[in-house]
Short mmCIF file of C-alpha atoms in Angstrom, two decimals:
data_model
loop_
_atom_site.label_atom_id
_atom_site.label_comp_id
_atom_site.label_asym_id
_atom_site.label_seq_id
_atom_site.Cartn_x
_atom_site.Cartn_y
_atom_site.Cartn_z
CA MET A 1 -12.79 8.84 -1.83
CA THR A 2 -9.67 10.98 -2.24
CA GLU A 3 -6.44 9.76 -0.16
CA ARG A 4 -5.47 12.76 1.90
CA THR A 5 -1.78 12.93 2.06
CA HIS A 6 -1.33 16.95 4.30
CA ASP A 7 0.78 15.83 6.89
CA THR A 8 -0.95 18.23 9.86
CA LEU A 9 -0.76 15.74 12.78
CA GLU A 10 -4.93 15.38 13.61
CA LEU A 11 -3.94 14.64 17.23
CA GLY A 12 -7.96 14.84 18.44
CA ASP A 13 -7.89 11.54 16.24
CA ILE A 14 -4.85 9.62 17.42
CA GLN A 15 -4.89 7.79 20.51
CA ARG A 16 -2.73 9.24 22.97
CA GLY A 17 -0.98 6.09 23.90
CA VAL A 18 0.78 6.27 20.29
CA LEU A 19 2.56 9.74 20.92
CA SER A 20 3.07 10.70 24.66
CA PRO A 21 5.70 9.73 26.79
CA ARG A 22 4.95 7.40 30.13
CA PRO A 23 4.94 9.74 33.08
CA THR A 24 7.75 8.20 35.89
CA PRO A 25 6.67 6.54 37.82
CA TYR A 26 3.97 4.39 36.72
CA ALA A 27 1.81 1.71 36.80
CA ALA A 28 0.50 -0.21 33.57
CA THR A 29 -2.07 -3.26 32.92
CA TYR A 30 -2.64 -4.99 29.89
CA ILE A 31 -5.95 -7.05 29.10
CA LEU A 32 -6.70 -9.02 26.81
CA PHE A 33 -10.35 -10.12 25.55
CA ARG A 34 -12.38 -12.91 22.69
CA ILE A 35 -15.29 -11.45 21.02
CA ASP A 36 -17.56 -13.75 20.74
CA ASP A 37 -20.34 -12.08 19.47
CA ARG A 38 -20.24 -9.74 16.65
CA ALA A 39 -22.36 -6.86 17.63
CA HIS A 40 -21.10 -6.96 20.96
CA GLY A 41 -17.73 -6.34 19.93
CA ARG A 42 -19.27 -3.61 17.81
CA GLU A 43 -20.84 -1.96 21.08
CA LEU A 44 -17.48 -2.26 22.48
CA MET A 45 -15.89 -0.16 20.07
CA ARG A 46 -18.22 2.08 20.38
CA ARG A 47 -18.00 2.49 23.81
CA ALA A 48 -14.18 2.27 23.80
CA SER A 49 -14.12 5.56 21.55
CA GLU A 50 -15.39 7.52 24.02
CA VAL A 51 -13.38 6.47 26.92
CA VAL A 52 -9.95 5.66 24.78
CA THR A 53 -7.98 9.35 25.38
CA ALA A 54 -6.49 11.35 22.66
CA ALA A 55 -2.68 13.12 22.11
CA THR A 56 -4.97 16.39 22.78
CA ASP A 57 -6.06 15.49 26.26
CA SER A 58 -2.66 16.38 28.34
CA MET A 59 -4.07 15.80 31.23
CA SER A 60 -7.24 13.52 31.43
CA PRO A 61 -9.97 13.61 34.27
CA LEU A 62 -8.20 10.70 36.34
CA GLY A 63 -4.78 13.00 35.83
CA GLU A 64 -1.87 11.90 33.99
CA THR A 65 -3.68 8.27 33.17
CA TRP A 66 -5.29 7.07 30.00
CA VAL A 67 -6.42 3.96 27.99
CA SER A 68 -5.73 2.60 24.25
CA ILE A 69 -7.29 0.04 22.34
CA ALA A 70 -5.51 -2.14 20.12
CA LEU A 71 -6.92 -4.97 17.86
CA THR A 72 -5.49 -7.82 16.38
CA CYS A 73 -7.01 -9.15 12.61
CA SER A 74 -8.01 -11.82 14.18
CA GLY A 75 -10.27 -9.10 16.15
CA LEU A 76 -10.49 -7.09 13.00
CA ARG A 77 -12.70 -10.37 11.46
CA ALA A 78 -14.46 -10.76 14.67
CA LEU A 79 -15.89 -7.65 13.83
CA GLY A 80 -16.81 -8.51 10.39
CA VAL A 81 -14.23 -6.04 9.05
CA PRO A 82 -14.75 -6.91 5.02
CA GLN A 83 -11.90 -9.15 3.87
CA GLU A 84 -11.31 -6.55 0.98
CA SER A 85 -10.12 -4.15 3.79
CA LEU A 86 -7.90 -6.52 5.36
CA ASP A 87 -6.21 -7.39 2.43
CA THR A 88 -5.23 -3.89 2.70
CA PHE A 89 -3.00 -3.76 5.56
CA ALA A 90 0.27 -4.86 5.94
CA TRP A 91 0.95 -8.32 5.50
CA GLU A 92 3.09 -9.20 8.31
CA PHE A 93 -0.20 -8.22 10.66
CA ARG A 94 -1.90 -10.51 8.74
CA GLN A 95 -0.22 -13.48 9.19
CA GLY A 96 0.66 -12.48 13.11
CA MET A 97 3.34 -12.70 15.47
CA ALA A 98 3.44 -16.49 15.85
CA ALA A 99 3.47 -17.15 12.50
CA ARG A 100 6.49 -14.61 11.53
CA ALA A 101 8.03 -16.02 14.57
CA LYS A 102 11.48 -17.65 12.40
CA VAL A 103 12.22 -14.19 11.21
CA LEU A 104 12.02 -12.77 14.74
CA GLY A 105 14.19 -15.01 15.93
CA ASP A 106 11.30 -16.73 18.25
CA THR A 107 12.73 -20.29 18.46
CA GLY A 108 13.86 -22.99 21.14
CA GLU A 109 12.64 -21.44 24.00
CA SER A 110 11.10 -18.92 22.72
CA ALA A 111 8.79 -20.46 19.79
CA PRO A 112 4.91 -19.97 19.34
CA GLU A 113 4.26 -23.64 21.11
CA THR A 114 5.77 -22.51 24.84
CA TRP A 115 4.37 -18.85 24.54
CA GLU A 116 2.21 -18.45 27.74
CA THR A 117 -1.64 -18.85 26.68
CA PRO A 118 -3.35 -17.25 25.00
CA LEU A 119 -0.64 -15.47 23.46
CA GLY A 120 -0.27 -15.55 19.92
CA ILE A 121 -3.49 -17.82 19.33
CA SER A 122 -6.79 -16.75 17.69
CA ASP A 123 -8.70 -16.31 20.57
CA VAL A 124 -6.95 -13.18 21.30
CA HIS A 125 -9.41 -10.00 19.79
CA VAL A 126 -8.67 -6.80 21.86
CA VAL A 127 -6.14 -5.54 23.64
CA LEU A 128 -6.42 -2.65 26.54
CA THR A 129 -4.04 -1.04 27.71
CA ALA A 130 -4.41 1.35 31.05
CA LEU A 131 -1.85 3.66 32.59
CA ALA A 132 -1.67 5.89 35.64
CA PRO A 133 1.16 6.85 38.21
CA ASP A 134 0.18 4.62 40.66
CA PRO A 135 -1.55 1.39 41.21
CA ALA A 136 -4.52 3.29 43.34
CA GLN A 137 -5.25 5.54 40.04
CA LEU A 138 -4.35 2.65 37.63
CA GLU A 139 -7.90 0.75 39.39
CA LYS A 140 -9.47 4.42 38.74
CA ALA A 141 -8.27 4.20 35.18
CA ILE A 142 -9.61 0.58 34.76
CA ASP A 143 -12.38 1.57 36.13
CA HIS A 144 -13.62 4.36 34.25
CA ALA A 145 -12.42 1.91 30.99
CA ARG A 146 -14.60 -1.11 32.42
CA PRO A 147 -18.37 0.52 31.06
CA ALA A 148 -16.89 -0.08 27.41
CA TYR A 149 -17.11 -3.84 28.36
CA HIS A 150 -19.72 -3.80 31.48
CA ARG A 151 -22.41 -6.37 30.58
CA LEU A 152 -21.00 -7.41 26.78
CA PRO A 153 -21.36 -11.12 27.69
CA GLY A 154 -20.08 -11.75 24.00
CA VAL A 155 -16.64 -9.82 25.14
CA THR A 156 -14.79 -12.17 27.78
CA ALA A 157 -11.72 -11.17 28.93
CA ILE A 158 -8.60 -13.88 28.81
CA TRP A 159 -5.97 -12.56 30.07
CA ARG A 160 -3.94 -9.60 32.16
CA GLN A 161 -0.52 -8.83 32.92
CA ASP A 162 0.23 -6.15 35.56
CA CYS A 163 3.32 -3.95 35.03
CA TYR A 164 4.44 -0.89 36.75
CA ALA A 165 8.01 1.94 36.51
CA LEU A 166 10.31 1.92 39.50
CA PRO A 167 11.02 5.68 40.27
CA THR A 168 14.89 4.83 39.49
CA GLU A 169 13.05 4.11 35.65
CA THR A 170 15.45 0.53 35.74
CA GLU A 171 14.23 -2.32 34.05
CA PRO A 172 15.28 -5.69 35.75
CA PHE A 173 18.57 -6.02 34.82
CA GLY A 174 18.97 -2.75 36.55
CA TYR A 175 19.98 -0.55 33.59
CA ARG A 176 18.08 2.88 33.51
CA ASP A 177 15.59 2.41 30.82
CA GLY A 178 13.35 4.77 28.18
CA ILE A 179 16.21 6.87 27.02
CA SER A 180 15.56 7.33 23.85
CA HIS A 181 12.68 7.98 21.84
CA PRO A 182 12.41 10.03 18.10
CA ALA A 183 10.17 13.32 17.58
CA VAL A 184 7.54 13.23 15.36
CA GLU A 185 6.44 15.98 12.96
CA GLY A 186 3.84 17.24 13.85
CA SER A 187 3.36 15.68 17.17
CA GLY A 188 4.40 18.72 19.17
CA ILE A 189 6.54 16.28 21.49
CA ALA A 190 10.36 16.97 21.79
CA GLY A 191 13.24 13.44 20.81
CA SER A 192 15.27 12.73 23.12
CA ASN A 193 18.31 13.35 20.90
CA PRO A 194 18.25 17.27 19.78
CA LEU A 195 21.00 15.77 16.76
CA GLU A 196 18.42 13.54 15.29
CA THR A 197 15.98 15.52 12.73
CA PRO A 198 12.57 14.66 13.47
CA LEU A 199 10.69 11.70 11.72
CA LYS A 200 7.81 12.11 9.12
CA ALA A 201 4.79 11.42 10.37
CA GLY A 202 4.15 8.83 8.65
CA GLU A 203 6.93 6.48 10.10
CA ILE A 204 5.12 6.12 12.83
CA VAL A 205 1.30 7.50 11.91
CA LEU A 206 -0.73 5.57 9.38
CA GLY A 207 -2.19 8.27 6.61
CA TYR A 208 0.51 10.48 6.44
CA ARG A 209 4.15 10.64 4.32
CA ASP A 210 6.64 8.87 5.56
CA GLU A 211 10.67 9.44 5.01
CA LEU A 212 10.28 7.90 1.43
CA GLY A 213 7.18 9.93 0.52
CA GLY A 214 5.07 7.71 0.92
CA VAL A 215 1.72 6.91 2.41
CA GLN A 216 0.60 4.18 4.00
CA THR A 217 -2.98 3.64 4.63
CA PRO A 218 -5.18 0.57 5.62
CA GLN A 219 -8.71 1.11 3.57
CA PRO A 220 -11.05 2.32 3.76
CA ASP A 221 -9.88 5.56 4.82
CA VAL A 222 -11.59 6.58 8.08
CA LEU A 223 -10.21 3.00 9.27
CA GLY A 224 -6.96 3.01 8.44
CA ARG A 225 -5.90 6.64 9.15
CA ASN A 226 -4.49 8.26 11.79
CA GLY A 227 -3.82 4.76 13.40
CA THR A 228 -0.27 2.82 13.55
CA TYR A 229 0.57 -0.49 14.39
CA VAL A 230 1.70 -2.06 17.55
CA ALA A 231 3.69 -5.05 18.35
CA PHE A 232 3.07 -6.81 22.34
CA ARG A 233 5.89 -8.52 23.09
CA LYS A 234 6.28 -10.33 26.43
CA LEU A 235 9.84 -10.79 27.65
CA HIS A 236 11.13 -12.54 30.46
CA GLN A 237 14.20 -11.81 31.70
CA ARG A 238 17.08 -14.23 33.33
CA VAL A 239 18.59 -12.35 35.84
CA ALA A 240 20.23 -14.07 37.79
CA ALA A 241 22.30 -15.77 35.06
CA PHE A 242 22.87 -12.34 33.37
CA ARG A 243 24.39 -11.62 36.78
CA ARG A 244 26.42 -14.57 37.15
CA TYR A 245 27.97 -14.13 33.31
CA LEU A 246 28.93 -10.46 33.99
CA LYS A 247 31.20 -11.87 37.15
CA ASP A 248 32.28 -14.68 35.71
CA SER A 249 33.88 -12.93 32.76
CA SER A 250 35.37 -10.36 34.71
CA THR A 251 38.02 -9.83 36.77
CA GLY A 252 36.81 -7.56 39.93
CA PRO A 253 33.28 -5.72 40.58
CA GLU A 254 35.17 -2.48 38.72
CA ASP A 255 35.42 -4.72 35.41
CA GLU A 256 31.99 -6.34 35.68
CA GLU A 257 30.65 -2.48 35.63
CA LEU A 258 32.68 -1.70 32.69
CA LEU A 259 31.28 -4.84 30.60
CA ALA A 260 27.76 -4.16 31.50
CA ALA A 261 28.14 -0.74 29.96
CA LYS A 262 30.29 -2.40 26.73
CA ILE A 263 27.54 -4.69 26.60
CA MET A 264 24.57 -2.41 26.92
CA GLY A 265 26.41 0.58 25.34
CA ARG A 266 25.55 2.57 29.35
CA TRP A 267 26.60 2.89 32.48
CA ARG A 268 24.08 1.27 34.57
CA SER A 269 22.53 5.11 35.35
CA GLY A 270 21.83 5.50 32.29
CA ALA A 271 25.27 7.64 31.17
CA PRO A 272 26.17 6.48 27.79
CA LEU A 273 29.91 5.33 27.12
CA ALA A 274 29.86 8.10 24.04
CA LEU A 275 29.76 10.04 26.78
CA SER A 276 31.42 8.98 30.14
CA PRO A 277 33.59 6.13 28.31
CA LEU A 278 35.71 5.46 31.58
CA ARG A 279 33.35 5.74 34.24
CA ASP A 280 29.85 6.09 35.35
CA ASP A 281 28.08 9.48 35.86
CA PRO A 282 24.78 9.08 37.17
CA ALA A 283 24.32 12.72 37.02
CA LEU A 284 24.55 12.55 33.63
CA GLY A 285 22.16 9.20 33.47
CA ALA A 286 19.67 11.22 35.23
CA ASP A 287 19.61 14.01 33.23
CA ARG A 288 17.27 14.18 30.48
CA SER A 289 18.67 16.75 28.30
CA ARG A 290 22.07 15.20 28.19
CA ASN A 291 22.27 11.46 28.24
CA ASN A 292 21.11 10.76 24.54
CA THR A 293 22.38 13.45 23.33
CA PHE A 294 25.31 11.94 20.71
CA LEU A 295 26.08 10.13 17.70
CA TYR A 296 28.19 8.04 16.63
CA GLU A 297 29.77 8.22 13.39
CA ARG A 298 31.98 11.25 13.66
CA GLU A 299 33.47 10.40 17.23
CA ASP A 300 33.53 6.10 17.17
CA PRO A 301 33.24 4.80 13.60
CA ALA A 302 35.08 2.02 14.36
CA GLY A 303 33.17 1.50 17.95
CA PHE A 304 36.22 1.83 20.14
CA THR A 305 34.18 3.70 22.92
CA THR A 306 30.58 1.93 22.08
CA PRO A 307 31.06 -1.18 20.56
CA PRO A 308 29.46 -1.28 17.40
CA GLY A 309 27.45 -4.92 18.53
CA CYS A 310 26.19 -3.68 21.78
CA HIS A 311 22.38 -3.92 22.62
CA ILE A 312 22.04 0.44 21.74
CA ARG A 313 23.89 0.91 19.09
CA ARG A 314 22.11 -2.51 17.42
CA ALA A 315 19.29 -0.68 18.08
CA ASN A 316 19.75 2.50 16.83
CA PRO A 317 22.79 2.84 14.95
CA ARG A 318 21.79 7.01 14.75
CA ASP A 319 24.12 8.68 12.08
CA ALA A 320 25.96 5.29 11.17
CA ALA A 321 26.17 4.17 7.19
CA VAL A 322 24.57 0.92 7.96
CA ALA A 323 21.93 -1.25 6.27
CA GLY A 324 20.58 1.72 3.74
CA ALA A 325 19.25 4.39 6.05
CA PRO A 326 18.64 3.80 9.92
CA ARG A 327 16.03 6.24 9.98
CA LEU A 328 13.83 3.94 7.86
CA HIS A 329 14.39 1.54 10.73
CA ARG A 330 13.44 3.84 13.71
CA MET A 331 10.55 3.60 15.29
CA ILE A 332 8.74 4.49 19.52
CA ARG A 333 9.78 1.22 21.71
CA ARG A 334 8.35 1.63 25.27
CA GLY A 335 9.48 -1.57 27.77
CA THR A 336 7.10 -1.50 30.81
CA VAL A 337 8.52 -4.18 33.79
CA TYR A 338 6.49 -6.89 35.19
CA GLY A 339 7.03 -9.79 37.99
CA PRO A 340 9.53 -8.73 41.13
CA PRO A 341 12.94 -7.09 41.12
CA LEU A 342 15.28 -10.14 42.10
CA ALA A 343 17.00 -8.91 45.23
CA GLU A 344 20.73 -7.28 44.94
CA GLY A 345 23.63 -9.44 44.78
CA ILE A 346 21.81 -12.94 44.28
CA LEU A 347 22.92 -15.35 41.67
CA GLU A 348 20.56 -17.61 41.85
CA ASP A 349 17.35 -17.47 40.19
CA ASP A 350 13.89 -17.71 42.76
CA GLY A 351 11.86 -18.57 40.03
CA ALA A 352 9.18 -15.81 39.98
CA ASP A 353 8.55 -14.91 36.22
CA ARG A 354 10.21 -11.29 35.92
CA GLY A 355 10.68 -9.04 32.48
CA LEU A 356 9.57 -6.31 30.50
CA MET A 357 5.85 -5.58 28.61
CA PHE A 358 7.99 -4.31 25.39
CA THR A 359 5.90 -2.30 23.13
CA PHE A 360 7.22 -1.30 19.28
CA ILE A 361 4.86 1.80 17.72
CA GLY A 362 4.88 2.40 13.68
CA ALA A 363 3.59 2.59 10.61
CA HIS A 364 5.67 -0.43 8.86
CA LEU A 365 6.06 -3.50 10.68
CA GLY A 366 8.52 -4.83 8.13
CA ARG A 367 11.06 -2.31 7.65
CA GLN A 368 10.60 -1.49 11.56
CA PHE A 369 10.31 -3.92 14.13
CA GLU A 370 11.16 -7.06 11.44
CA PHE A 371 13.75 -5.52 10.31
CA VAL A 372 15.54 -4.43 13.41
CA GLN A 373 14.68 -8.22 14.98
CA SER A 374 15.92 -10.23 12.46
CA GLN A 375 18.60 -7.36 11.13
CA TRP A 376 20.19 -5.89 13.88
CA MET A 377 19.14 -7.73 17.20
CA ASN A 378 19.88 -11.30 15.44
CA ASP A 379 22.52 -10.38 12.58
CA SER A 380 25.39 -8.68 12.30
CA VAL A 381 26.32 -8.44 8.58
CA PHE A 382 25.12 -5.06 9.23
CA PHE A 383 28.52 -3.79 10.73
CA GLY A 384 30.75 -6.76 9.25
CA SER A 385 30.75 -9.20 12.25
CA GLY A 386 28.72 -12.15 10.47
CA ASP A 387 25.92 -13.87 12.46
CA ALA A 388 26.97 -12.89 15.88
CA ARG A 389 23.67 -11.19 17.77
CA ASP A 390 22.98 -9.14 20.64
CA PRO A 391 24.51 -9.70 23.34
CA ILE A 392 21.34 -8.69 25.33
CA VAL A 393 18.16 -9.50 23.82
CA GLY A 394 19.43 -11.75 20.99
CA SER A 395 18.09 -15.33 20.41
CA ASN A 396 21.85 -16.52 21.93
CA ASP A 397 22.24 -20.42 22.53
CA GLY A 398 25.53 -20.32 24.36
CA THR A 399 27.74 -20.53 20.95
CA GLY A 400 28.02 -17.01 20.24
CA ASP A 401 30.46 -14.41 21.10
CA PHE A 402 30.45 -11.05 22.01
CA THR A 403 33.71 -8.89 21.11
CA ILE A 404 34.76 -5.27 22.20
CA PRO A 405 37.30 -3.40 19.96
CA ARG A 406 40.27 -2.61 22.61
CA ARG A 407 44.13 -1.84 21.20
CA PRO A 408 46.07 -3.64 21.43
CA VAL A 409 43.81 -6.37 21.55
CA ARG A 410 40.16 -6.94 20.97
CA ARG A 411 38.13 -8.57 23.85
CA ARG A 412 35.44 -11.38 23.39
CA LEU A 413 33.50 -12.86 25.70
CA PRO A 414 32.12 -16.39 24.53
CA SER A 415 29.48 -18.32 24.77
CA LEU A 416 26.92 -16.12 24.95
CA PRO A 417 23.38 -17.81 26.40
CA ARG A 418 19.45 -16.82 25.58
CA PHE A 419 19.26 -14.19 28.55
CA VAL A 420 15.81 -13.01 27.19
CA VAL A 421 13.12 -15.55 26.35
CA THR A 422 9.82 -14.29 24.50
CA ARG A 423 6.54 -15.59 26.38
CA GLY A 424 5.05 -14.65 23.65
CA GLY A 425 3.00 -11.58 21.85
CA GLU A 426 1.16 -9.70 19.23
CA TYR A 427 0.63 -7.89 16.32
CA CYS A 428 -1.93 -5.33 16.13
CA PHE A 429 -3.79 -2.90 14.94
CA MET A 430 -4.49 0.82 17.15
CA PRO A 431 -6.87 2.51 15.24
CA GLY A 432 -7.95 6.76 15.48
CA LEU A 433 -10.85 7.57 17.94
CA SER A 434 -12.99 7.88 13.81
CA ALA A 435 -12.00 4.34 12.73
CA LEU A 436 -13.06 3.12 16.85
CA ARG A 437 -16.22 4.23 16.10
CA TRP A 438 -16.35 3.21 12.35
CA LEU A 439 -15.72 -0.22 13.67
CA GLY A 440 -18.67 1.02 16.37
CA ALA A 441 -21.89 0.91 13.36
CA LEU A 442 -20.32 -1.74 11.34
CA LYS A 443 -23.95 -3.34 9.60
CA ASP A 444 -23.89 -7.17 8.07
#
């Protein structure tokens, strides 16, 4: 078959969860399934093709809700996808997230042997994600999806994680989240930074030209095209420890908030240091038309305003000339809160499990998600600071530090502990709707 390389996105065949921004507020759930009977698994795929929301559906019959389906490599194998086809998928995907733990910094407390069962083991075959504006509508979305797996005894639900997003759009550490996302050519969805050129479609969706002019499509074409790779991670956040560290490292409340901003690169309101370097600006932080419109290289190359090692500058160096072309490592990131919030002012851990369900979406697991995790989150060679790690999500062990450029003397925060612990995760493939039908029609 001749490979199609035109660049007009086939939005009617792409799952909506790939490209669409999420509503605010919203509720979500992740349900994992194990396939014990191949025929039932294939029937699940056939039914799912009728339930999953396409990117062309700006409004589903249930309102601003949608359902997505993704599969692990073990899941594709359980459906009977031939090995010669599996061999055309990214090798990181074929290995699985648990096998890539050292590269990702999932060591010590975050190592796979400590992960929440069944995350990271071969029993996880299918990930169903449902999303809606509130819990009541979420349950309706799940009811809408239930016919896809109802009365299929060979398909077993083995894990569920309910999540939510607050009207404030903040995550457990108290920062406004979900601000930065790229535009993708042909999607019709604007990016959050008008100074950033849209990414080639092939950076996010398989089967289209990427920034290097190549086309990645697992075979056969009907299976790979219009799909993408997804990394799901459950990240536990040590909120009380983070608050204590800020308090112990500061000279008072104002300095504490400044340190929080320097560590993140934004004030808690979402206002970027790049646009509001001296004080928080909540109006700016809430303004989607302004809160992400900035670059680094021309105005702040040395990081005196936004430290080079802060979280948002590591995650997206924008126009900085680091590690080649930052655009090659750009991806879609989404975080969804789980667990109860820790009350304001509490500095002692209450024992509750809270954090983010983190999702990466992109066509290149290696040079996008894994590169950013290993080279930008857990190393600092790219900006000349050796092996320093991200101060918030890095795999810190109490021996590293965080440097804030400052005249006449830089400021150094020592002994960074690990604030985020990986509780588990999976590498998945999110097929197009045609691929779901193809999987449903497989024969032995």
